[in-house]
Amino acid sequence: MLPVEIRTARLLLDLPVPADADDVTRFCQDPLFQRYLTTPWPYTRAHAESFLTTYVPSGWASASELTWAIRAEHGGPLLGVVSVRETQNEIGFWMGSEHRGHGLMSEAAAAVCDWVLAGGIDGASTVFWRAVEGNTASAKVARSAGFRRIEPADATVPTRDGSTLPAWYGVREAEIDPRAEASWSGILEGAA
Ligand SMILES: CC(C)(COP(=O)(O)OP(=O)(O)OC[C@H]1O[C@@H](n2cnc3c(N)ncnc32)[C@H](O)[C@@H]1OP(=O)(O)O)[C@@H](O)C(=O)NCCC(=O)NCCS
């Protein structure tokens, strides 16, 4: 698949490129990434270069994982990353620490879901989200992006050492389920 650009009210989602290596290296030093993501730890510039020159382009070429850079404008600095894996159309995301708290990831995640479910990925009728239990910021993004929380038995997420941790799960359909927002009340307080 060829890389696709997605525009939102405030953002441009496009291809992460080798020139983003410094920003990716810096943002991936965040201790939250050690706790909640499977990005390498400790994270080096070589990891960022391999991500940008190999992992991202081959993910698009094989359609196994579609990864976007989140920017404010064409040629602007990378603010964060959002991706969708072929397996279960699972969404993943991170935002550089200094760019959080402005609703940008909610906006980016909603736009990616809309694109996937409008035919961007052939035959996709749901997008799947999961996070390590306790990752409230990620759950709030999922809630804002229209996901409905689901509670299957044995909900887990893999960690970087190959073990698993208890996880929160959600699904998003093209038409946002009317029960979606209320489904988060067990783990999140207040309305979105
Ligand atoms: C999860 C993450 C992407 C959210 O990014 P963000 O840009 O702050 O997201 P938004 O601004 O769209 O905020 C979404 C909601 O989370 C809330 N939020 C942001 N940071 C938070 C925190 N540390 N704790 C609790 N809530 C938080 C916001 O107030 C907002 O709440 P609302 O929906 O009630 O308005 C970011 O915290 C991050 O990169 N975390 C580390 C990586 C990670 O955990 N990724 C997800 C793996 S599943």
mmCIF file of C-alpha atoms and ligand atoms in Angstrom:
data_model
loop_
_atom_site.group_PDB
_atom_site.id
_atom_site.type_symbol
_atom_site.label_atom_id
_atom_site.label_comp_id
_atom_site.label_asym_id
_atom_site.label_seq_id
_atom_site.Cartn_x
_atom_site.Cartn_y
_atom_site.Cartn_z
ATOM 1 C CA MET A 1 0.000 0.000 0.000
ATOM 2 C CA LEU A 2 1.192 3.530 -0.720
ATOM 3 C CA PRO A 3 1.360 5.881 2.302
ATOM 4 C CA VAL A 4 -1.824 7.914 2.757
ATOM 5 C CA GLU A 5 -2.160 11.427 4.185
ATOM 6 C CA ILE A 6 -5.030 12.263 6.522
ATOM 7 C CA ARG A 7 -6.018 15.814 7.459
ATOM 8 C CA THR A 8 -7.964 16.866 10.533
ATOM 9 C CA ALA A 9 -8.990 20.308 11.787
ATOM 10 C CA ARG A 10 -5.597 20.884 13.407
ATOM 11 C CA LEU A 11 -3.352 18.118 12.117
ATOM 12 C CA LEU A 12 -1.713 16.517 9.143
ATOM 13 C CA LEU A 13 -0.982 12.794 9.424
ATOM 14 C CA ASP A 14 1.687 11.699 6.971
ATOM 15 C CA LEU A 15 4.688 9.427 6.585
ATOM 16 C CA PRO A 16 7.317 9.428 9.361
ATOM 17 C CA VAL A 17 10.659 10.076 7.619
ATOM 18 C CA PRO A 18 14.373 9.752 8.514
ATOM 19 C CA ALA A 19 14.500 13.501 9.282
ATOM 20 C CA ASP A 20 12.201 12.757 12.261
ATOM 21 C CA ALA A 21 14.899 10.655 13.959
ATOM 22 C CA ASP A 22 15.932 13.275 16.530
ATOM 23 C CA ASP A 23 12.352 13.883 17.665
ATOM 24 C CA VAL A 24 11.525 10.171 17.792
ATOM 25 C CA THR A 25 14.703 9.475 19.793
ATOM 26 C CA ARG A 26 13.940 12.262 22.259
ATOM 27 C CA PHE A 27 10.256 11.401 22.760
ATOM 28 C CA CYS A 28 10.965 7.689 23.220
ATOM 29 C CA GLN A 29 13.093 8.386 26.328
ATOM 30 C CA ASP A 30 9.838 8.944 28.238
ATOM 31 C CA PRO A 31 9.516 6.607 31.258
ATOM 32 C CA LEU A 32 5.822 6.157 30.353
ATOM 33 C CA PHE A 33 6.989 4.340 27.217
ATOM 34 C CA GLN A 34 8.944 1.879 29.345
ATOM 35 C CA ARG A 35 5.800 1.188 31.320
ATOM 36 C CA TYR A 36 3.101 1.182 28.662
ATOM 37 C CA LEU A 37 4.678 0.498 25.236
ATOM 38 C CA THR A 38 6.822 -2.211 23.651
ATOM 39 C CA THR A 39 9.265 0.261 22.094
ATOM 40 C CA PRO A 40 12.873 -0.741 22.874
ATOM 41 C CA TRP A 41 14.206 0.319 26.276
ATOM 42 C CA PRO A 42 16.667 1.965 26.631
ATOM 43 C CA TYR A 43 15.851 3.693 23.330
ATOM 44 C CA THR A 44 18.734 4.827 21.097
ATOM 45 C CA ARG A 45 19.026 6.907 17.927
ATOM 46 C CA ALA A 46 19.769 3.674 16.057
ATOM 47 C CA HIS A 47 16.334 2.401 17.107
ATOM 48 C CA ALA A 48 14.720 5.542 15.688
ATOM 49 C CA GLU A 49 16.677 5.249 12.437
ATOM 50 C CA SER A 50 15.700 1.621 11.986
ATOM 51 C CA PHE A 51 12.052 2.468 12.799
ATOM 52 C CA LEU A 52 12.016 5.266 10.200
ATOM 53 C CA THR A 53 14.067 3.693 7.414
ATOM 54 C CA THR A 54 12.901 0.055 7.671
ATOM 55 C CA TYR A 55 9.963 -0.634 9.988
ATOM 56 C CA VAL A 56 7.652 2.138 8.817
ATOM 57 C CA PRO A 57 8.226 1.790 5.029
ATOM 58 C CA SER A 58 8.003 -2.008 5.107
ATOM 59 C CA GLY A 59 4.820 -1.807 7.194
ATOM 60 C CA TRP A 60 3.192 0.350 4.503
ATOM 61 C CA ALA A 61 4.561 -1.760 1.634
ATOM 62 C CA SER A 62 3.160 -5.003 3.066
ATOM 63 C CA ALA A 63 0.140 -3.288 4.718
ATOM 64 C CA SER A 64 1.082 -5.140 7.917
ATOM 65 C CA GLU A 65 1.234 -1.884 9.910
ATOM 66 C CA LEU A 66 0.280 1.588 8.693
ATOM 67 C CA THR A 67 2.155 4.261 10.640
ATOM 68 C CA TRP A 68 1.561 8.006 10.499
ATOM 69 C CA ALA A 69 3.541 10.952 11.853
ATOM 70 C CA ILE A 70 1.325 13.493 13.577
ATOM 71 C CA ARG A 71 2.264 17.035 12.521
ATOM 72 C CA ALA A 72 0.633 20.463 12.600
ATOM 73 C CA GLU A 73 1.535 21.078 8.947
ATOM 74 C CA HIS A 74 3.454 19.765 5.951
ATOM 75 C CA GLY A 75 7.169 19.646 6.762
ATOM 76 C CA GLY A 76 6.471 20.501 10.411
ATOM 77 C CA PRO A 77 8.084 18.613 13.299
ATOM 78 C CA LEU A 78 6.752 15.237 14.359
ATOM 79 C CA LEU A 79 4.520 15.606 17.436
ATOM 80 C CA GLY A 80 3.573 11.955 17.878
ATOM 81 C CA VAL A 81 2.828 8.700 16.063
ATOM 82 C CA VAL A 82 -0.322 6.681 15.391
ATOM 83 C CA SER A 83 -0.487 3.295 13.698
ATOM 84 C CA VAL A 84 -2.894 0.515 12.755
ATOM 85 C CA ARG A 85 -1.764 -3.087 12.618
ATOM 86 C CA GLU A 86 -3.248 -5.537 10.155
ATOM 87 C CA THR A 87 -3.881 -8.010 12.969
ATOM 88 C CA GLN A 88 -7.338 -7.059 14.282
ATOM 89 C CA ASN A 89 -6.865 -3.505 12.904
ATOM 90 C CA GLU A 90 -5.289 -2.662 16.255
ATOM 91 C CA ILE A 91 -4.569 1.031 16.805
ATOM 92 C CA GLY A 92 -1.503 2.192 18.721
ATOM 93 C CA PHE A 93 -0.293 5.706 19.499
ATOM 94 C CA TRP A 94 2.040 7.927 21.433
ATOM 95 C CA MET A 95 2.396 11.678 21.726
ATOM 96 C CA GLY A 96 5.591 13.559 22.550
ATOM 97 C CA SER A 97 5.331 14.642 26.170
ATOM 98 C CA GLU A 98 5.334 18.399 25.487
ATOM 99 C CA HIS A 99 2.410 18.082 23.060
ATOM 100 C CA ARG A 100 -0.006 16.216 25.341
ATOM 101 C CA GLY A 101 -3.193 17.417 26.930
ATOM 102 C CA HIS A 102 -4.546 19.425 23.974
ATOM 103 C CA GLY A 103 -6.804 16.723 22.561
ATOM 104 C CA LEU A 104 -4.433 16.172 19.644
ATOM 105 C CA MET A 105 -4.190 12.417 20.040
ATOM 106 C CA SER A 106 -7.954 12.086 20.368
ATOM 107 C CA GLU A 107 -8.287 14.036 17.111
ATOM 108 C CA ALA A 108 -5.642 11.945 15.334
ATOM 109 C CA ALA A 109 -7.008 8.594 16.579
ATOM 110 C CA ALA A 110 -10.584 9.474 15.589
ATOM 111 C CA ALA A 111 -9.432 10.495 12.101
ATOM 112 C CA VAL A 112 -7.457 7.282 11.617
ATOM 113 C CA CYS A 113 -10.466 5.199 12.739
ATOM 114 C CA ASP A 114 -12.757 7.111 10.363
ATOM 115 C CA TRP A 115 -10.331 6.504 7.494
ATOM 116 C CA VAL A 116 -9.934 2.767 8.258
ATOM 117 C CA LEU A 117 -13.685 2.236 8.607
ATOM 118 C CA ALA A 118 -14.583 4.246 5.509
ATOM 119 C CA GLY A 119 -12.727 1.724 3.341
ATOM 120 C CA GLY A 120 -9.096 2.776 3.892
ATOM 121 C CA ILE A 121 -8.466 -0.833 4.932
ATOM 122 C CA ASP A 122 -10.437 -3.187 2.708
ATOM 123 C CA GLY A 123 -13.203 -4.980 4.591
ATOM 124 C CA ALA A 124 -12.410 -3.431 8.003
ATOM 125 C CA SER A 125 -15.559 -3.130 10.114
ATOM 126 C CA THR A 126 -13.926 -2.558 13.509
ATOM 127 C CA VAL A 127 -10.784 -1.001 14.967
ATOM 128 C CA PHE A 128 -9.416 -2.584 18.134
ATOM 129 C CA TRP A 129 -7.678 -0.764 21.010
ATOM 130 C CA ARG A 130 -6.004 -2.110 24.112
ATOM 131 C CA ALA A 131 -3.756 -0.690 26.804
ATOM 132 C CA VAL A 132 -2.074 -1.862 29.967
ATOM 133 C CA GLU A 133 -4.599 -1.611 32.813
ATOM 134 C CA GLY A 134 -4.142 1.770 34.487
ATOM 135 C CA ASN A 135 -3.179 3.684 31.335
ATOM 136 C CA THR A 136 -5.905 6.242 31.893
ATOM 137 C CA ALA A 137 -4.624 8.753 29.326
ATOM 138 C CA SER A 138 -4.817 6.123 26.591
ATOM 139 C CA ALA A 139 -8.308 5.037 27.708
ATOM 140 C CA LYS A 140 -9.460 8.673 27.547
ATOM 141 C CA VAL A 141 -8.158 8.928 24.002
ATOM 142 C CA ALA A 142 -10.068 5.729 23.126
ATOM 143 C CA ARG A 143 -13.240 7.093 24.725
ATOM 144 C CA SER A 144 -12.904 10.425 22.888
ATOM 145 C CA ALA A 145 -12.295 8.604 19.589
ATOM 146 C CA GLY A 146 -15.596 6.717 19.919
ATOM 147 C CA PHE A 147 -14.408 3.330 21.155
ATOM 148 C CA ARG A 148 -16.718 1.165 23.257
ATOM 149 C CA ARG A 149 -15.063 -0.640 26.144
ATOM 150 C CA ILE A 150 -15.333 -4.436 26.017
ATOM 151 C CA GLU A 151 -14.422 -6.831 28.821
ATOM 152 C CA PRO A 152 -13.491 -10.247 27.411
ATOM 153 C CA ALA A 153 -12.206 -12.858 29.841
ATOM 154 C CA ASP A 154 -8.423 -12.922 29.875
ATOM 155 C CA ALA A 155 -7.829 -9.451 28.420
ATOM 156 C CA THR A 156 -4.065 -9.047 28.206
ATOM 157 C CA VAL A 157 -1.408 -7.099 26.321
ATOM 158 C CA PRO A 158 2.105 -8.342 25.474
ATOM 159 C CA THR A 159 5.085 -6.595 27.046
ATOM 160 C CA ARG A 160 8.562 -6.089 25.583
ATOM 161 C CA ASP A 161 9.964 -9.107 27.471
ATOM 162 C CA GLY A 162 7.327 -11.434 26.006
ATOM 163 C CA SER A 163 5.202 -11.726 29.156
ATOM 164 C CA THR A 164 1.677 -10.309 29.341
ATOM 165 C CA LEU A 165 -0.108 -7.806 31.572
ATOM 166 C CA PRO A 166 -3.817 -7.351 32.308
ATOM 167 C CA ALA A 167 -5.292 -4.941 29.774
ATOM 168 C CA TRP A 168 -8.264 -2.733 28.971
ATOM 169 C CA TYR A 169 -9.913 -3.375 25.573
ATOM 170 C CA GLY A 170 -12.125 -1.328 23.274
ATOM 171 C CA VAL A 171 -13.656 -1.486 19.799
ATOM 172 C CA ARG A 172 -14.758 1.226 17.398
ATOM 173 C CA GLU A 173 -17.208 0.790 14.530
ATOM 174 C CA ALA A 174 -17.956 3.188 11.657
ATOM 175 C CA GLU A 175 -21.168 4.268 13.413
ATOM 176 C CA ILE A 176 -20.245 5.162 16.976
ATOM 177 C CA ASP A 177 -22.179 2.858 19.284
ATOM 178 C CA PRO A 178 -24.646 4.868 21.455
ATOM 179 C CA ARG A 179 -23.446 2.858 24.479
ATOM 180 C CA ALA A 180 -19.813 3.758 23.806
ATOM 181 C CA GLU A 181 -19.308 6.703 26.145
ATOM 182 C CA ALA A 182 -21.110 5.090 29.115
ATOM 183 C CA SER A 183 -19.071 1.907 28.693
ATOM 184 C CA TRP A 184 -16.010 3.673 30.156
ATOM 185 C CA SER A 185 -17.677 4.667 33.431
ATOM 186 C CA GLY A 186 -16.221 1.693 35.301
ATOM 187 C CA ILE A 187 -12.647 2.897 34.761
ATOM 188 C CA LEU A 188 -12.907 6.614 33.862
ATOM 189 C CA GLU A 189 -14.716 9.355 35.680
ATOM 190 C CA GLY A 190 -16.743 12.127 34.104
ATOM 191 C CA ALA A 191 -18.033 12.643 30.583
ATOM 192 C CA ALA A 192 -15.644 12.856 27.654
HETATM 193 C C1 LIG B 1 -1.939 8.413 25.749
HETATM 194 C C2 LIG B 1 -1.391 9.690 25.128
HETATM 195 C C3 LIG B 1 -1.099 9.442 23.655
HETATM 196 C C4 LIG B 1 -2.451 10.792 25.247
HETATM 197 O O1 LIG B 1 -1.980 11.912 24.525
HETATM 198 P P1 LIG B 1 -2.655 13.343 24.658
HETATM 199 O O2 LIG B 1 -2.164 14.164 23.532
HETATM 200 O O3 LIG B 1 -2.503 13.849 26.021
HETATM 201 O O4 LIG B 1 -4.171 12.997 24.416
HETATM 202 P P2 LIG B 1 -5.334 14.032 24.435
HETATM 203 O O5 LIG B 1 -4.836 15.424 24.657
HETATM 204 O O6 LIG B 1 -6.168 13.729 23.236
HETATM 205 O O7 LIG B 1 -6.049 13.639 25.794
HETATM 206 C C5 LIG B 1 -7.006 12.646 25.889
HETATM 207 C C6 LIG B 1 -7.536 12.666 27.317
HETATM 208 O O8 LIG B 1 -6.532 12.183 28.212
HETATM 209 C C7 LIG B 1 -6.368 13.101 29.296
HETATM 210 N N1 LIG B 1 -5.003 12.955 29.743
HETATM 211 C C8 LIG B 1 -3.872 13.373 29.119
HETATM 212 N N2 LIG B 1 -2.800 12.991 29.852
HETATM 213 C C9 LIG B 1 -3.276 12.333 30.946
HETATM 214 C C10 LIG B 1 -2.675 11.697 32.079
HETATM 215 N N3 LIG B 1 -1.343 11.666 32.236
HETATM 216 N N4 LIG B 1 -3.482 11.101 33.007
HETATM 217 C C11 LIG B 1 -4.818 11.120 32.850
HETATM 218 N N5 LIG B 1 -5.447 11.692 31.815
HETATM 219 C C12 LIG B 1 -4.683 12.308 30.874
HETATM 220 C C13 LIG B 1 -6.747 14.428 28.697
HETATM 221 O O9 LIG B 1 -7.139 15.336 29.701
HETATM 222 C C14 LIG B 1 -7.933 14.027 27.829
HETATM 223 O O10 LIG B 1 -9.058 13.835 28.640
HETATM 224 P P3 LIG B 1 -10.558 14.083 28.121
HETATM 225 O O11 LIG B 1 -10.788 13.092 26.996
HETATM 226 O O12 LIG B 1 -11.377 13.805 29.317
HETATM 227 O O13 LIG B 1 -10.563 15.492 27.641
HETATM 228 C C15 LIG B 1 -0.099 10.165 25.817
HETATM 229 O O14 LIG B 1 -0.361 10.316 27.185
HETATM 230 C C16 LIG B 1 1.082 9.237 25.620
HETATM 231 O O15 LIG B 1 1.794 9.315 24.624
HETATM 232 N N6 LIG B 1 1.315 8.331 26.608
HETATM 233 C C17 LIG B 1 2.464 7.427 26.555
HETATM 234 C C18 LIG B 1 2.311 6.372 25.467
HETATM 235 C C19 LIG B 1 1.036 5.562 25.627
HETATM 236 O O16 LIG B 1 0.666 5.185 26.724
HETATM 237 N N7 LIG B 1 0.382 5.276 24.497
HETATM 238 C C20 LIG B 1 -0.835 4.488 24.451
HETATM 239 C C21 LIG B 1 -0.515 3.055 24.537
HETATM 240 S S1 LIG B 1 -1.995 2.051 24.513
#
